[in-house]
mmCIF file of C-alpha atoms in Angstrom:
data_model
loop_
_atom_site.group_PDB
_atom_site.id
_atom_site.type_symbol
_atom_site.label_atom_id
_atom_site.label_comp_id
_atom_site.label_asym_id
_atom_site.label_seq_id
_atom_site.Cartn_x
_atom_site.Cartn_y
_atom_site.Cartn_z
ATOM 1 C CA UNK T 14 -0.134 -22.549 -8.267
ATOM 2 C CA UNK T 15 -1.275 -24.909 -5.519
ATOM 3 C CA UNK T 16 -2.861 -22.349 -3.178
ATOM 4 C CA UNK T 17 -3.454 -24.802 -0.348
ATOM 5 C CA UNK T 18 0.185 -25.897 -0.035
ATOM 6 C CA UNK T 19 1.936 -22.632 -0.925
ATOM 7 C CA UNK T 20 3.179 -20.294 1.810
ATOM 8 C CA UNK T 21 0.551 -17.626 2.449
ATOM 9 C CA UNK T 22 3.042 -14.755 2.140
ATOM 10 C CA UNK T 23 4.148 -16.021 -1.280
ATOM 11 C CA UNK T 24 0.493 -16.197 -2.327
ATOM 12 C CA UNK T 25 -0.164 -12.662 -1.080
ATOM 13 C CA UNK T 26 2.591 -11.186 -3.239
ATOM 14 C CA UNK T 27 1.618 -13.337 -6.234
ATOM 15 C CA UNK T 28 -1.876 -11.837 -6.177
ATOM 16 C CA UNK T 29 -5.235 -13.436 -6.748
ATOM 17 C CA UNK T 30 -7.633 -15.145 -4.395
ATOM 18 C CA UNK T 31 -6.462 -16.609 -1.110
ATOM 19 C CA UNK T 32 -9.162 -18.882 0.297
ATOM 20 C CA UNK T 33 -10.435 -18.162 3.795
ATOM 21 C CA UNK T 34 -9.536 -21.784 4.673
ATOM 22 C CA UNK T 35 -5.827 -21.415 3.842
ATOM 23 C CA UNK T 36 -3.786 -22.953 6.688
ATOM 24 C CA UNK T 37 -1.404 -19.969 6.734
ATOM 25 C CA UNK T 38 -3.925 -17.410 8.000
ATOM 26 C CA UNK T 39 -2.899 -17.785 11.674
ATOM 27 C CA UNK T 40 0.676 -16.749 10.711
ATOM 28 C CA UNK T 41 -0.689 -13.779 8.776
ATOM 29 C CA UNK T 42 -2.961 -12.676 11.637
ATOM 30 C CA UNK T 43 0.062 -12.726 13.942
ATOM 31 C CA UNK T 44 1.748 -10.131 11.711
ATOM 32 C CA UNK T 45 -1.474 -8.103 11.526
ATOM 33 C CA UNK T 46 -1.506 -7.949 15.338
ATOM 34 C CA UNK T 47 2.157 -6.881 15.281
ATOM 35 C CA UNK T 48 1.273 -4.100 12.819
ATOM 36 C CA UNK T 49 -1.504 -2.879 15.113
ATOM 37 C CA UNK T 50 0.924 -2.649 18.046
ATOM 38 C CA UNK T 51 3.693 -0.968 16.054
ATOM 39 C CA UNK T 52 1.237 1.441 14.411
ATOM 40 C CA UNK T 53 0.159 2.713 17.811
ATOM 41 C CA UNK T 54 3.776 3.591 18.632
ATOM 42 C CA UNK T 55 4.364 5.038 15.159
ATOM 43 C CA UNK T 56 1.402 7.369 15.446
ATOM 44 C CA UNK T 57 2.625 8.835 18.743
ATOM 45 C CA UNK T 58 6.041 9.753 17.312
ATOM 46 C CA UNK T 59 7.261 13.269 18.031
ATOM 47 C CA UNK T 60 9.692 13.862 15.150
ATOM 48 C CA UNK T 61 10.158 12.985 11.493
ATOM 49 C CA UNK T 62 13.245 10.933 12.422
ATOM 50 C CA UNK T 63 11.283 8.942 14.995
ATOM 51 C CA UNK T 64 8.500 8.369 12.448
ATOM 52 C CA UNK T 65 11.084 7.092 9.946
ATOM 53 C CA UNK T 66 12.623 4.727 12.536
ATOM 54 C CA UNK T 67 9.299 3.318 13.714
ATOM 55 C CA UNK T 68 7.937 2.910 10.190
ATOM 56 C CA UNK T 69 11.192 1.167 9.201
ATOM 57 C CA UNK T 70 10.617 -1.318 12.024
ATOM 58 C CA UNK T 71 7.011 -1.842 10.967
ATOM 59 C CA UNK T 72 7.803 -2.539 7.299
ATOM 60 C CA UNK T 73 11.066 -4.388 7.982
ATOM 61 C CA UNK T 74 13.186 -2.152 5.734
ATOM 62 C CA UNK T 75 15.148 1.016 6.477
ATOM 63 C CA UNK T 76 13.492 4.158 5.171
ATOM 64 C CA UNK T 77 16.051 6.546 3.712
ATOM 65 C CA UNK T 78 16.694 9.866 5.449
ATOM 66 C CA UNK T 79 15.517 11.705 2.317
ATOM 67 C CA UNK T 80 11.995 10.350 2.763
ATOM 68 C CA UNK T 81 9.402 12.110 4.941
ATOM 69 C CA UNK T 82 6.252 10.531 6.306
ATOM 70 C CA UNK T 83 3.729 12.464 8.378
ATOM 71 C CA UNK T 84 1.471 10.806 10.925
ATOM 72 C CA UNK T 85 -1.067 9.479 11.330
ATOM 73 C CA UNK T 86 -0.146 6.662 8.957
ATOM 74 C CA UNK T 87 -2.260 3.522 8.775
ATOM 75 C CA UNK T 88 -1.445 0.003 7.628
ATOM 76 C CA UNK T 89 -2.882 -3.408 8.417
ATOM 77 C CA UNK T 90 0.246 -5.449 7.705
ATOM 78 C CA UNK T 91 3.333 -3.394 6.896
ATOM 79 C CA UNK T 92 5.688 -6.158 5.789
ATOM 80 C CA UNK T 93 4.723 -5.820 2.116
ATOM 81 C CA UNK T 94 5.457 -2.065 1.829
ATOM 82 C CA UNK T 95 8.568 -0.759 0.042
ATOM 83 C CA UNK T 96 9.248 2.991 0.050
ATOM 84 C CA UNK T 97 11.945 4.615 -2.079
ATOM 85 C CA UNK T 98 14.156 7.657 -1.550
ATOM 86 C CA UNK T 99 13.033 11.301 -1.679
ATOM 87 C CA UNK T 100 9.407 10.268 -1.066
ATOM 88 C CA UNK T 101 6.874 12.469 0.730
ATOM 89 C CA UNK T 102 3.795 10.938 2.353
ATOM 90 C CA UNK T 103 1.387 13.435 3.914
ATOM 91 C CA UNK T 104 -0.976 13.025 6.898
ATOM 92 C CA UNK T 105 -3.632 10.314 7.308
ATOM 93 C CA UNK T 106 -2.660 7.952 4.484
ATOM 94 C CA UNK T 107 -3.772 4.321 4.516
ATOM 95 C CA UNK T 108 -1.678 1.548 2.950
ATOM 96 C CA UNK T 109 -3.476 -1.825 3.055
ATOM 97 C CA UNK T 110 -0.547 -3.861 1.831
ATOM 98 C CA UNK T 111 -1.284 -7.589 2.036
ATOM 99 C CA UNK T 112 -0.911 -7.724 -1.773
ATOM 100 C CA UNK T 113 2.248 -5.588 -1.818
ATOM 101 C CA UNK T 114 2.841 -1.852 -2.270
ATOM 102 C CA UNK T 115 5.939 -0.358 -3.883
ATOM 103 C CA UNK T 116 6.492 3.406 -3.874
ATOM 104 C CA UNK T 117 9.466 4.311 -6.050
ATOM 105 C CA UNK T 118 11.796 7.328 -5.644
ATOM 106 C CA UNK T 119 10.612 10.962 -5.753
ATOM 107 C CA UNK T 120 6.920 10.114 -5.294
ATOM 108 C CA UNK T 121 4.632 12.656 -3.592
ATOM 109 C CA UNK T 122 1.547 11.394 -1.798
ATOM 110 C CA UNK T 123 -1.071 13.873 -0.594
ATOM 111 C CA UNK T 124 -3.095 13.660 2.621
ATOM 112 C CA UNK T 125 -5.726 10.956 3.094
ATOM 113 C CA UNK T 126 -4.541 8.880 0.118
ATOM 114 C CA UNK T 127 -5.621 5.233 0.177
ATOM 115 C CA UNK T 128 -3.544 2.458 -1.399
ATOM 116 C CA UNK T 129 -5.718 -0.655 -1.196
ATOM 117 C CA UNK T 130 -4.307 -4.001 -2.387
ATOM 118 C CA UNK T 131 -7.171 -6.042 -0.986
ATOM 119 C CA UNK T 132 -10.623 -6.951 -2.219
ATOM 120 C CA UNK T 133 -13.102 -9.790 -1.743
ATOM 121 C CA UNK T 134 -14.775 -12.115 -4.258
ATOM 122 C CA UNK T 135 -18.319 -11.155 -5.288
ATOM 123 C CA UNK T 136 -19.744 -14.611 -4.605
ATOM 124 C CA UNK T 137 -21.269 -14.411 -1.076
ATOM 125 C CA UNK T 138 -20.002 -17.927 -0.241
ATOM 126 C CA UNK T 139 -16.405 -16.865 -0.971
ATOM 127 C CA UNK T 140 -16.578 -13.331 0.379
ATOM 128 C CA UNK T 141 -14.368 -13.985 3.431
ATOM 129 C CA UNK T 142 -11.544 -15.000 1.094
ATOM 130 C CA UNK T 143 -9.204 -12.251 -0.117
ATOM 131 C CA UNK T 144 -8.513 -11.175 -3.682
ATOM 132 C CA UNK T 145 -5.140 -9.393 -3.703
ATOM 133 C CA UNK T 146 -3.351 -7.255 -6.282
ATOM 134 C CA UNK T 147 -0.005 -5.457 -6.001
ATOM 135 C CA UNK T 148 0.163 -1.661 -6.313
ATOM 136 C CA UNK T 149 3.162 0.048 -7.913
ATOM 137 C CA UNK T 150 3.626 3.817 -7.762
ATOM 138 C CA UNK T 151 6.397 4.635 -10.220
ATOM 139 C CA UNK T 152 9.123 7.249 -9.963
ATOM 140 C CA UNK T 153 8.118 10.908 -9.624
ATOM 141 C CA UNK T 154 4.356 10.235 -9.552
ATOM 142 C CA UNK T 155 2.085 12.545 -7.551
ATOM 143 C CA UNK T 156 -1.020 11.225 -5.825
ATOM 144 C CA UNK T 157 -3.432 14.062 -4.985
ATOM 145 C CA UNK T 158 -5.303 14.414 -1.714
ATOM 146 C CA UNK T 159 -7.837 11.728 -0.835
ATOM 147 C CA UNK T 160 -7.401 9.695 -4.010
ATOM 148 C CA UNK T 161 -7.773 5.920 -3.852
ATOM 149 C CA UNK T 162 -5.656 3.415 -5.769
ATOM 150 C CA UNK T 163 -7.299 -0.015 -6.023
ATOM 151 C CA UNK T 164 -5.740 -3.512 -6.212
ATOM 152 C CA UNK T 165 -3.466 -4.375 -9.109
ATOM 153 C CA UNK T 166 -2.913 -0.789 -10.311
ATOM 154 C CA UNK T 167 0.361 0.721 -11.526
ATOM 155 C CA UNK T 168 0.623 4.518 -11.543
ATOM 156 C CA UNK T 169 3.083 5.474 -14.262
ATOM 157 C CA UNK T 170 6.279 7.496 -14.028
ATOM 158 C CA UNK T 171 5.756 11.288 -13.705
ATOM 159 C CA UNK T 172 1.973 10.828 -13.661
ATOM 160 C CA UNK T 173 -0.516 12.745 -11.535
ATOM 161 C CA UNK T 174 -3.660 11.369 -9.943
ATOM 162 C CA UNK T 175 -6.068 14.246 -9.244
ATOM 163 C CA UNK T 176 -7.448 14.749 -5.754
ATOM 164 C CA UNK T 177 -10.434 12.571 -4.913
ATOM 165 C CA UNK T 178 -9.988 10.239 -7.879
ATOM 166 C CA UNK T 179 -10.556 6.485 -7.696
ATOM 167 C CA UNK T 180 -8.035 4.624 -9.846
ATOM 168 C CA UNK T 181 -9.241 1.218 -11.062
ATOM 169 C CA UNK T 182 -6.864 0.728 -14.035
ATOM 170 C CA UNK T 183 -3.191 1.357 -14.754
ATOM 171 C CA UNK T 184 -2.177 4.982 -15.275
ATOM 172 C CA UNK T 185 0.161 5.493 -18.259
ATOM 173 C CA UNK T 186 3.475 7.317 -17.770
ATOM 174 C CA UNK T 187 3.372 11.118 -18.115
ATOM 175 C CA UNK T 188 -0.388 11.569 -17.806
ATOM 176 C CA UNK T 189 -2.915 13.216 -15.507
ATOM 177 C CA UNK T 190 -5.932 11.147 -14.487
ATOM 178 C CA UNK T 191 -9.049 12.376 -12.716
ATOM 179 C CA UNK T 192 -12.518 11.243 -11.761
ATOM 180 C CA UNK T 193 -14.394 8.191 -10.573
ATOM 181 C CA UNK T 194 -13.300 5.975 -12.155
ATOM 182 C CA UNK T 195 -10.153 7.898 -13.079
ATOM 183 C CA UNK T 196 -9.566 8.576 -16.771
ATOM 184 C CA UNK T 197 -6.718 10.288 -18.615
ATOM 185 C CA UNK T 198 -7.519 14.005 -18.889
ATOM 186 C CA UNK T 199 -4.146 15.285 -20.049
ATOM 187 C CA UNK T 200 -0.720 14.224 -21.260
ATOM 188 C CA UNK T 201 2.385 15.746 -19.691
#
């Protein structure tokens, strides 16, 4: 893919490195500033319905009435988040979504969970570029308190990520993972 001439938002969702010199960064920073403004309003909401409405505006998609999100909720972009039905997201979660985050139906997310789609190249000369990878949380998964899911990871259907774990690789369906880095500790 020609990274220089491809729309920056297409590149973000495709994953991989986006050079710091890409001409689309000013458009992206505009949406980051929008997310900062909308997040301030979101995090002063006074009801679950108001949270749902404000988060829907931030991500650009209606959040179903069966989904509950508790504040504070943090994101740096918002437009690349998709949240399914019957989802529960507890307090103080962070979704850094430039690379795309999809949360399927019936997912439970504990407090202080971090979904991070963004990284930087190791080479110091390229470090201000971004290395993005989509995160997918499949149906009926449970993310325990304060776990971190890193770029490019899929958490399988019905799986559980133990509290405090750092997930660096895909989690198979119907498993429990724990630790740093997270490893399968049990099948369900």
